[in-house]
Short mmCIF file of C-alpha atoms and ligand atoms in Angstrom, two decimals:
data_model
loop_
_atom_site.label_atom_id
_atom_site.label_comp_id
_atom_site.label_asym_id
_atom_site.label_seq_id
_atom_site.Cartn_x
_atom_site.Cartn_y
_atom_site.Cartn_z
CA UNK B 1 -81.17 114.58 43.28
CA UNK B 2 -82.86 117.45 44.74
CA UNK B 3 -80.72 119.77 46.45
CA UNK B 4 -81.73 122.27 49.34
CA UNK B 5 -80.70 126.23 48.77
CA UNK B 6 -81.59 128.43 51.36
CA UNK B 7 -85.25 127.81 51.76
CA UNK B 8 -85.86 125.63 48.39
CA UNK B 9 -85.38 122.34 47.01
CA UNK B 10 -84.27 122.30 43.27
CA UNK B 11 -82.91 119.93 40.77
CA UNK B 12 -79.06 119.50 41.01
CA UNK B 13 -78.75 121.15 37.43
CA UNK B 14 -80.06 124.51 39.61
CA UNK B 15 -78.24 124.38 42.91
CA UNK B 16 -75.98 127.47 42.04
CA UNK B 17 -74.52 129.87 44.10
CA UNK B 18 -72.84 132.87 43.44
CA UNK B 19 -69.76 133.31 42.14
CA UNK B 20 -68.81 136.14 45.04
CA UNK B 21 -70.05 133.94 47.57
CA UNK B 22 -67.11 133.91 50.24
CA UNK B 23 -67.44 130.37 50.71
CA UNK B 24 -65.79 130.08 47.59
CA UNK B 25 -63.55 133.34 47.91
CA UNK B 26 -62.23 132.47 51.49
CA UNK B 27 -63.20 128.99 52.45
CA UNK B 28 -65.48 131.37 54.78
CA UNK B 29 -68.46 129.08 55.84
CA UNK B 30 -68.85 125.62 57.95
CA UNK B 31 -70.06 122.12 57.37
CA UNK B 32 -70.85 118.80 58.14
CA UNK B 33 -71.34 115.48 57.01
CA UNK B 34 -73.98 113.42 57.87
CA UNK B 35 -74.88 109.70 57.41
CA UNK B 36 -78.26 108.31 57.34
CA UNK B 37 -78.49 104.66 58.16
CA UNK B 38 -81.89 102.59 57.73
CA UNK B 39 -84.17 105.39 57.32
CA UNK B 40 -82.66 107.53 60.61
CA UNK B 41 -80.23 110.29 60.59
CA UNK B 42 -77.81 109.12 62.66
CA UNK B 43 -76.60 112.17 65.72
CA UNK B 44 -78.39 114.53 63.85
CA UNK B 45 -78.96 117.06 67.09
CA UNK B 46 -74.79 116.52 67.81
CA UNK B 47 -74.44 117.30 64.06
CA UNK B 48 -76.63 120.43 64.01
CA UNK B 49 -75.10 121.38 67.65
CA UNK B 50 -71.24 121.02 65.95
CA UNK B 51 -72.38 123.41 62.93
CA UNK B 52 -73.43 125.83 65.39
CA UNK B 53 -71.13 125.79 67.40
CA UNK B 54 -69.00 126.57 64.80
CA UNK B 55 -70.55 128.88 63.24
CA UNK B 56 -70.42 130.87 66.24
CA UNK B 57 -66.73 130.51 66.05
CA UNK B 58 -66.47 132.17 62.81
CA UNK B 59 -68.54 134.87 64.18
CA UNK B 60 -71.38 133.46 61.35
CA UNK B 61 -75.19 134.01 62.75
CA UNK B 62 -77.38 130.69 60.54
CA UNK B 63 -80.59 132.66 59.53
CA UNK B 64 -82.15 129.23 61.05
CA UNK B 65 -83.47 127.83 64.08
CA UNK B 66 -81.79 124.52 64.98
CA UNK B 67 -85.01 122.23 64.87
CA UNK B 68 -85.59 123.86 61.28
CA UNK B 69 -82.11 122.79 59.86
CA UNK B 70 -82.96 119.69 61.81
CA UNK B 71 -86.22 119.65 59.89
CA UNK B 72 -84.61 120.47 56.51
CA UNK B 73 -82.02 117.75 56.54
CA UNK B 74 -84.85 115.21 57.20
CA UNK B 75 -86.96 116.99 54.49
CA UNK B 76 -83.83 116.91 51.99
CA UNK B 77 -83.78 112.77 52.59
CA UNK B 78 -87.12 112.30 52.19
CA UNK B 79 -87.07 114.50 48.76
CA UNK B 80 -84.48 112.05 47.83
CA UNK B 81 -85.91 108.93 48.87
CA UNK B 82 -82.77 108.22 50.58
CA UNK B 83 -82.72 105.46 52.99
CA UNK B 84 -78.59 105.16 53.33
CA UNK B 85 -76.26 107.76 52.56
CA UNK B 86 -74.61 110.68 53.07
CA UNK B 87 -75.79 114.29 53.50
CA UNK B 88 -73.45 116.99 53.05
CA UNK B 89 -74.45 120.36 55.20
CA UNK B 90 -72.67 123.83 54.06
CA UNK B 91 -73.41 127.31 55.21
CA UNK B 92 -71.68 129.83 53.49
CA UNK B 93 -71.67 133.16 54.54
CA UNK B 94 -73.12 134.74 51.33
CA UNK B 95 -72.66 136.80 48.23
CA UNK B 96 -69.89 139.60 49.60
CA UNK B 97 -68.07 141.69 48.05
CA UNK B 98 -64.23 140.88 46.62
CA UNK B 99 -62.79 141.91 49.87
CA UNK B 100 -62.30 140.02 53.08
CA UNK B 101 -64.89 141.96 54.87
CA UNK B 102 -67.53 139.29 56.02
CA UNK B 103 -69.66 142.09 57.66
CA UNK B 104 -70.19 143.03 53.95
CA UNK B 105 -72.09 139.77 52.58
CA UNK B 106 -75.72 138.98 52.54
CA UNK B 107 -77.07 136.49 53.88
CA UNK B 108 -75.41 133.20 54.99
CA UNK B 109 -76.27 130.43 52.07
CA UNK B 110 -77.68 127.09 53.82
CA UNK B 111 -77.12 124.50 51.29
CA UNK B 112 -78.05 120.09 52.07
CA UNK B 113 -77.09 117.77 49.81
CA UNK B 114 -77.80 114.46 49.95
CA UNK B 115 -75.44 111.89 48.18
CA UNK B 116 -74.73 108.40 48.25
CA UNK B 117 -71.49 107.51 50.72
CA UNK B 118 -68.21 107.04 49.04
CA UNK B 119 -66.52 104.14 51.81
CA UNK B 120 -63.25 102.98 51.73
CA UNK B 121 -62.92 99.64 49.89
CA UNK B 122 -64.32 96.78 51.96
CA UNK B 123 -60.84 94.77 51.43
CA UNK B 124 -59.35 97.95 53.87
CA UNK B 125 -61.88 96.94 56.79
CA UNK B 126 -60.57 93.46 56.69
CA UNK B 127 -57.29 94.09 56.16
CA UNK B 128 -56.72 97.44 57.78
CA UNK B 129 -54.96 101.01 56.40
CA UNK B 130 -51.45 101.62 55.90
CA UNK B 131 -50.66 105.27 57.24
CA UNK B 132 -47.50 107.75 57.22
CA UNK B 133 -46.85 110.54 59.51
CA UNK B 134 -47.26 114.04 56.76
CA UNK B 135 -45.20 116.72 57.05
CA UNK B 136 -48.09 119.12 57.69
CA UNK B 137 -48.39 120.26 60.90
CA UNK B 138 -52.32 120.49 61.76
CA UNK B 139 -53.46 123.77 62.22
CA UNK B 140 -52.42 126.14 65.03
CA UNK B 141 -55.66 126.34 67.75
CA UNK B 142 -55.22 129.56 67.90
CA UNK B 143 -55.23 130.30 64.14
CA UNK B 144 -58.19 128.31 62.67
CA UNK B 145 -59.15 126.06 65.95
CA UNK B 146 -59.54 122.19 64.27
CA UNK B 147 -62.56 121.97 66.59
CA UNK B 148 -64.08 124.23 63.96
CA UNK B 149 -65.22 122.46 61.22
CA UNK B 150 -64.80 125.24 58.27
CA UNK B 151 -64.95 125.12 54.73
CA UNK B 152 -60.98 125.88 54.48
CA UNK B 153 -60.06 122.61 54.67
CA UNK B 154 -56.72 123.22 52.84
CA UNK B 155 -54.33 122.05 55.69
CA UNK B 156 -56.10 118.74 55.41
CA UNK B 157 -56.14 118.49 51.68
CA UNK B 158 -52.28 119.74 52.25
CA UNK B 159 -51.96 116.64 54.35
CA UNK B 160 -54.37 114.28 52.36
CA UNK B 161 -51.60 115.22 49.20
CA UNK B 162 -48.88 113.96 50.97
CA UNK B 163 -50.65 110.77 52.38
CA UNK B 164 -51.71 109.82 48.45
CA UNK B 165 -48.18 110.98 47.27
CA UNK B 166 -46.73 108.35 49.81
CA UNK B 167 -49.15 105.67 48.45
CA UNK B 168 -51.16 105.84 51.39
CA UNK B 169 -55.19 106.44 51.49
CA UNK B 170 -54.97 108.22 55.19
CA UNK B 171 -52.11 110.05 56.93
CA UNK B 172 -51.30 110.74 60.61
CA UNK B 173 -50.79 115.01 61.62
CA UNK B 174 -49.32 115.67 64.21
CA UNK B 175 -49.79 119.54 66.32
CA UNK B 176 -47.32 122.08 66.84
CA UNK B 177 -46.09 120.72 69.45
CA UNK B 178 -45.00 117.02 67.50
CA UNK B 179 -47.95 115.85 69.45
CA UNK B 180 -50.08 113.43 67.89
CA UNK B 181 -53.38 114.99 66.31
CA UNK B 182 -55.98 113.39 64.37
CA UNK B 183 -56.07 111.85 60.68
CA UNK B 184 -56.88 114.11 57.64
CA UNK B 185 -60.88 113.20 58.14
CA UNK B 186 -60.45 110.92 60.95
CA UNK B 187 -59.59 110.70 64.48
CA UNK B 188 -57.50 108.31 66.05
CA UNK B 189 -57.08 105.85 69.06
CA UNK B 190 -54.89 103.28 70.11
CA UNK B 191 -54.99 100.15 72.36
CA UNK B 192 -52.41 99.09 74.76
CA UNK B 193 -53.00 96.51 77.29
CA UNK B 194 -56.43 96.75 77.35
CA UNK B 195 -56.78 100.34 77.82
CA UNK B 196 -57.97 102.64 75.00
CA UNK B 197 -56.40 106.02 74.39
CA UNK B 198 -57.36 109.09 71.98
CA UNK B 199 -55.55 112.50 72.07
CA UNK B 200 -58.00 115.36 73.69
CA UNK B 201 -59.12 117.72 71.01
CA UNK B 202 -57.06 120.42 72.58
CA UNK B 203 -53.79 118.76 70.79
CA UNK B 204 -55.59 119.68 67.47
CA UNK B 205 -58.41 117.00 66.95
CA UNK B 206 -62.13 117.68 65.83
CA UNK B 207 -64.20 116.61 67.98
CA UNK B 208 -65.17 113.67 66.48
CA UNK B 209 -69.02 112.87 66.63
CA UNK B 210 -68.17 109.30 65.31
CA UNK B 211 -64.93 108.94 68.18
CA UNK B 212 -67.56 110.25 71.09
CA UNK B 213 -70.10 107.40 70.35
CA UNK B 214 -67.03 105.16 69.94
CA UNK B 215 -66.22 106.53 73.44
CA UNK B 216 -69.61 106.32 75.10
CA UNK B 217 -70.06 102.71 73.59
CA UNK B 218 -66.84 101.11 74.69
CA UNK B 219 -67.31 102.93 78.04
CA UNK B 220 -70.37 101.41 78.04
CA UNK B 221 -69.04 97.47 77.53
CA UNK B 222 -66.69 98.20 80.58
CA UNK B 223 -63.72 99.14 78.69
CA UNK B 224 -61.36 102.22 79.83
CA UNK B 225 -60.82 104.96 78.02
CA UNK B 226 -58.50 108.09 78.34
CA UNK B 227 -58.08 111.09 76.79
CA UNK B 228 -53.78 111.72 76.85
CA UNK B 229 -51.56 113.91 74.85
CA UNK B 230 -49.93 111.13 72.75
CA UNK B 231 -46.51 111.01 70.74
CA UNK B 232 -46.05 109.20 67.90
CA UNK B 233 -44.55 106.16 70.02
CA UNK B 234 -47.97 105.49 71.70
CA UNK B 235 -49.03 104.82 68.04
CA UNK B 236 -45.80 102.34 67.19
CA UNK B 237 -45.82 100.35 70.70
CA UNK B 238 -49.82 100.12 70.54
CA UNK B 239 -51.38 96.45 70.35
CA UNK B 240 -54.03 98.38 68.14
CA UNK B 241 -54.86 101.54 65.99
CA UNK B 242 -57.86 102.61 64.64
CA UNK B 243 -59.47 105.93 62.98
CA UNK B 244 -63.18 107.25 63.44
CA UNK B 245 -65.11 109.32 61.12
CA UNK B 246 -68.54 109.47 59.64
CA UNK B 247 -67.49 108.26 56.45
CA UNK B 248 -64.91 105.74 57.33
CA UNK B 249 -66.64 104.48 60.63
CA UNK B 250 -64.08 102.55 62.51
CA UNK B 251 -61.62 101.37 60.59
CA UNK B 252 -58.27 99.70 61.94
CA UNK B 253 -54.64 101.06 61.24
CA UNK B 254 -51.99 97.98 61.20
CA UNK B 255 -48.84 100.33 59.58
CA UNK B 256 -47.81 103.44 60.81
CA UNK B 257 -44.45 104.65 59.13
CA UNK B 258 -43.65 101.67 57.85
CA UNK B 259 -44.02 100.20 61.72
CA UNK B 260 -46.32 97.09 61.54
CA UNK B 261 -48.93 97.82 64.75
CA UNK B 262 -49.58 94.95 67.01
CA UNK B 263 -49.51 91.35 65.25
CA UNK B 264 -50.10 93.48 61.96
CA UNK B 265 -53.81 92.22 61.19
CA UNK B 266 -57.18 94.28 62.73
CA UNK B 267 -56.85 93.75 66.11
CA UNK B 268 -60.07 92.19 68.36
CA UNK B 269 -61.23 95.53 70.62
CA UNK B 270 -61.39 97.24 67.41
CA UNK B 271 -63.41 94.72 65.49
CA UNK B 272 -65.62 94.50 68.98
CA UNK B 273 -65.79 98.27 68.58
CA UNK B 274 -67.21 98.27 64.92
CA UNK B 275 -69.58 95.91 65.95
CA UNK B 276 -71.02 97.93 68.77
CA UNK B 277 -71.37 100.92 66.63
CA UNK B 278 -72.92 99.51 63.60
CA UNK B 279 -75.22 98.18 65.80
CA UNK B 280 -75.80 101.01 67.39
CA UNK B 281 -75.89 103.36 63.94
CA UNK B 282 -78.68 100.91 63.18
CA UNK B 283 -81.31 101.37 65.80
CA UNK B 284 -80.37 104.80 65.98
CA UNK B 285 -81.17 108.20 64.88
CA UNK B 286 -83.55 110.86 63.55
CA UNK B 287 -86.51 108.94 62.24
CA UNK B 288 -87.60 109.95 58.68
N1 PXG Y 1 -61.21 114.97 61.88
C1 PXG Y 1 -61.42 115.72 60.79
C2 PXG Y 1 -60.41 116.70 60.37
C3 PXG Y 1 -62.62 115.54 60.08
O1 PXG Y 1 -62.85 116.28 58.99
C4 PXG Y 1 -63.26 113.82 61.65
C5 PXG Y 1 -62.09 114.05 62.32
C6 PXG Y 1 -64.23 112.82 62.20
O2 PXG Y 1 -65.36 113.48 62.74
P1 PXG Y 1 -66.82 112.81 62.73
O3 PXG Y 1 -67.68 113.78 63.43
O4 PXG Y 1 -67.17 112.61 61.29
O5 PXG Y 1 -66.69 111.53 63.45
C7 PXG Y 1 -63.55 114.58 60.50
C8 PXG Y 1 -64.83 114.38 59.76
C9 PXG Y 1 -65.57 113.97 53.69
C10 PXG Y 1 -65.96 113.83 55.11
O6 PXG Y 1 -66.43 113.81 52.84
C11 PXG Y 1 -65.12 114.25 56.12
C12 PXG Y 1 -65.52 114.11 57.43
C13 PXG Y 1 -66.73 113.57 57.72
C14 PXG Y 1 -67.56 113.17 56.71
C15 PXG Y 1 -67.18 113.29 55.38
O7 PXG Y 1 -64.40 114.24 53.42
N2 PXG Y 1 -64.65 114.53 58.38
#
């Protein structure tokens, strides 16, 4: 695999970076991940407008123009001859010194890397997840915002432990507030009587590139869907559950906390879902 460092492609054996890089010192950088899908990078422009934005956040200036990240990514498939997959985007924000002082580093690190996907096991999509509420309360917005996508991602890992620890491949976080959040890499909706509901990102949530298209596309068929602060009952009394993410797609939820959700099998809207947005993931995207 040929990996992209700042301005070069090399051979995975050479894609170093330093070792007083503060993306490795203080989780201090941003990132995404990216799926390509028959030969198209699927919401490429949202992708490369999220790592901007927050970038901008972290006060972190990308010593790139947005078309030529765009550009790169593409270039980084091609290199690759990748056709499906995964591409994982990091800016760091350079060789510093050992101090927190970010006004001290270099120059930000871009770094693409493409990789084949790791999914879920198909049995889970036909079956759905089993999920437990963690103890870890998702990140404060006004400490690190969870609309920023950083590279300190170690209040999810926190919450991904407990999820595996509990037997469980996903977990549910709630805010603050005992407000329902988001998953440890996913969002979440539910589905009562018809109507679909997902927790605005100001109760702690990424904004989900994967739950906006799932938004836009079930708007689309004529369903209804509302953003609503949402307790953990709204996820117990719903007919259906599911979780969004690049990686995992749409993927139903049929226990939460040892509450069996709806009849306790996928339920229908979210197998209508999955089918709009593969379809959709298909036909769609940045054209290598
Ligand atoms: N919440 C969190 C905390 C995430 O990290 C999502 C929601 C879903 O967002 P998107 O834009 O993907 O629909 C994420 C995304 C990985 C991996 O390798 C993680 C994500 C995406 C892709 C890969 O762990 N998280």
């Amino acid at each position: 695999m040929k990996v992209y460092i700042s301005g070069k492609w090399v051979d995975e054996e050479d894609a170093v970076i330093s070792v007083f890089d503060h993306g490795l010192l203080y989780g201090d950088g941003v990132f995404e991940g990216i799926r390509i899908y028959n030969s198209r990078v699927f919401l490429l422009e949202e992708h490369i407008d999220r790592l901007y934005d927050s970038a901008k956040a972290i006060a972190l200036e990308i010593p790139m123009a947005k078309s030529e990240m765009m550009e790169a990514v593409a270039e980084t498939c091609r290199a690759n001859g990748l056709a499906e997959g995964y591409i994982r985007l990091v800016v760091t924000r350079g060789k510093g010194s050992l101090g927190l002082n970010p006004y001290l580093c270099s120059e930000p690190e871009v770094i693409i890397i493409a990789a084949k996907i790791q999914l879920y096991p198909r049995e889970l999509y036909e079956n759905g997840l089993k999920i437990v509420t963690v103890g870890t309360v998702r990140n404060h917005p006004e400490a690190i915002n969870p609309r920023i996508k950083s590279l300190n991602y170690l209040n999810n890992v926190l919450a991904k432990i407990e999820a595996i620890n509990a037997g469980c491949m996903e977990c549910l976080m709630l805010n603050h507030k005992g407000e329902v959040a988001e998953a440890s890499g996913d969002n979440v909706f539910a589905v009562r009587n018809g109507e679909i509901i997902t927790p605005p990102s100001s109760c702690g949530a990424l904004e989900g590139l994967t739950r906006n298209k799932v938004i836009e596309l079930a708007q689309e068929a004529g369903l209804v869907v509302q953003e609503r602060v949402m307790a953990r009952y709204d996820l117990y009394v719903a007919d259906e559950v599911f979780l969004t993410g690049t990686a995992a797609e749409i993927i139903s939820v049929v226990e939460i906390d040892k509450r069996s959700i709806g009849s306790g099998e996928p339920g229908i809207i979210t197998g209508k879902l999955a089918d709009l947005y593969s379809a959709y993931a298909q036909s769609n995207g940045y054209q290598l």
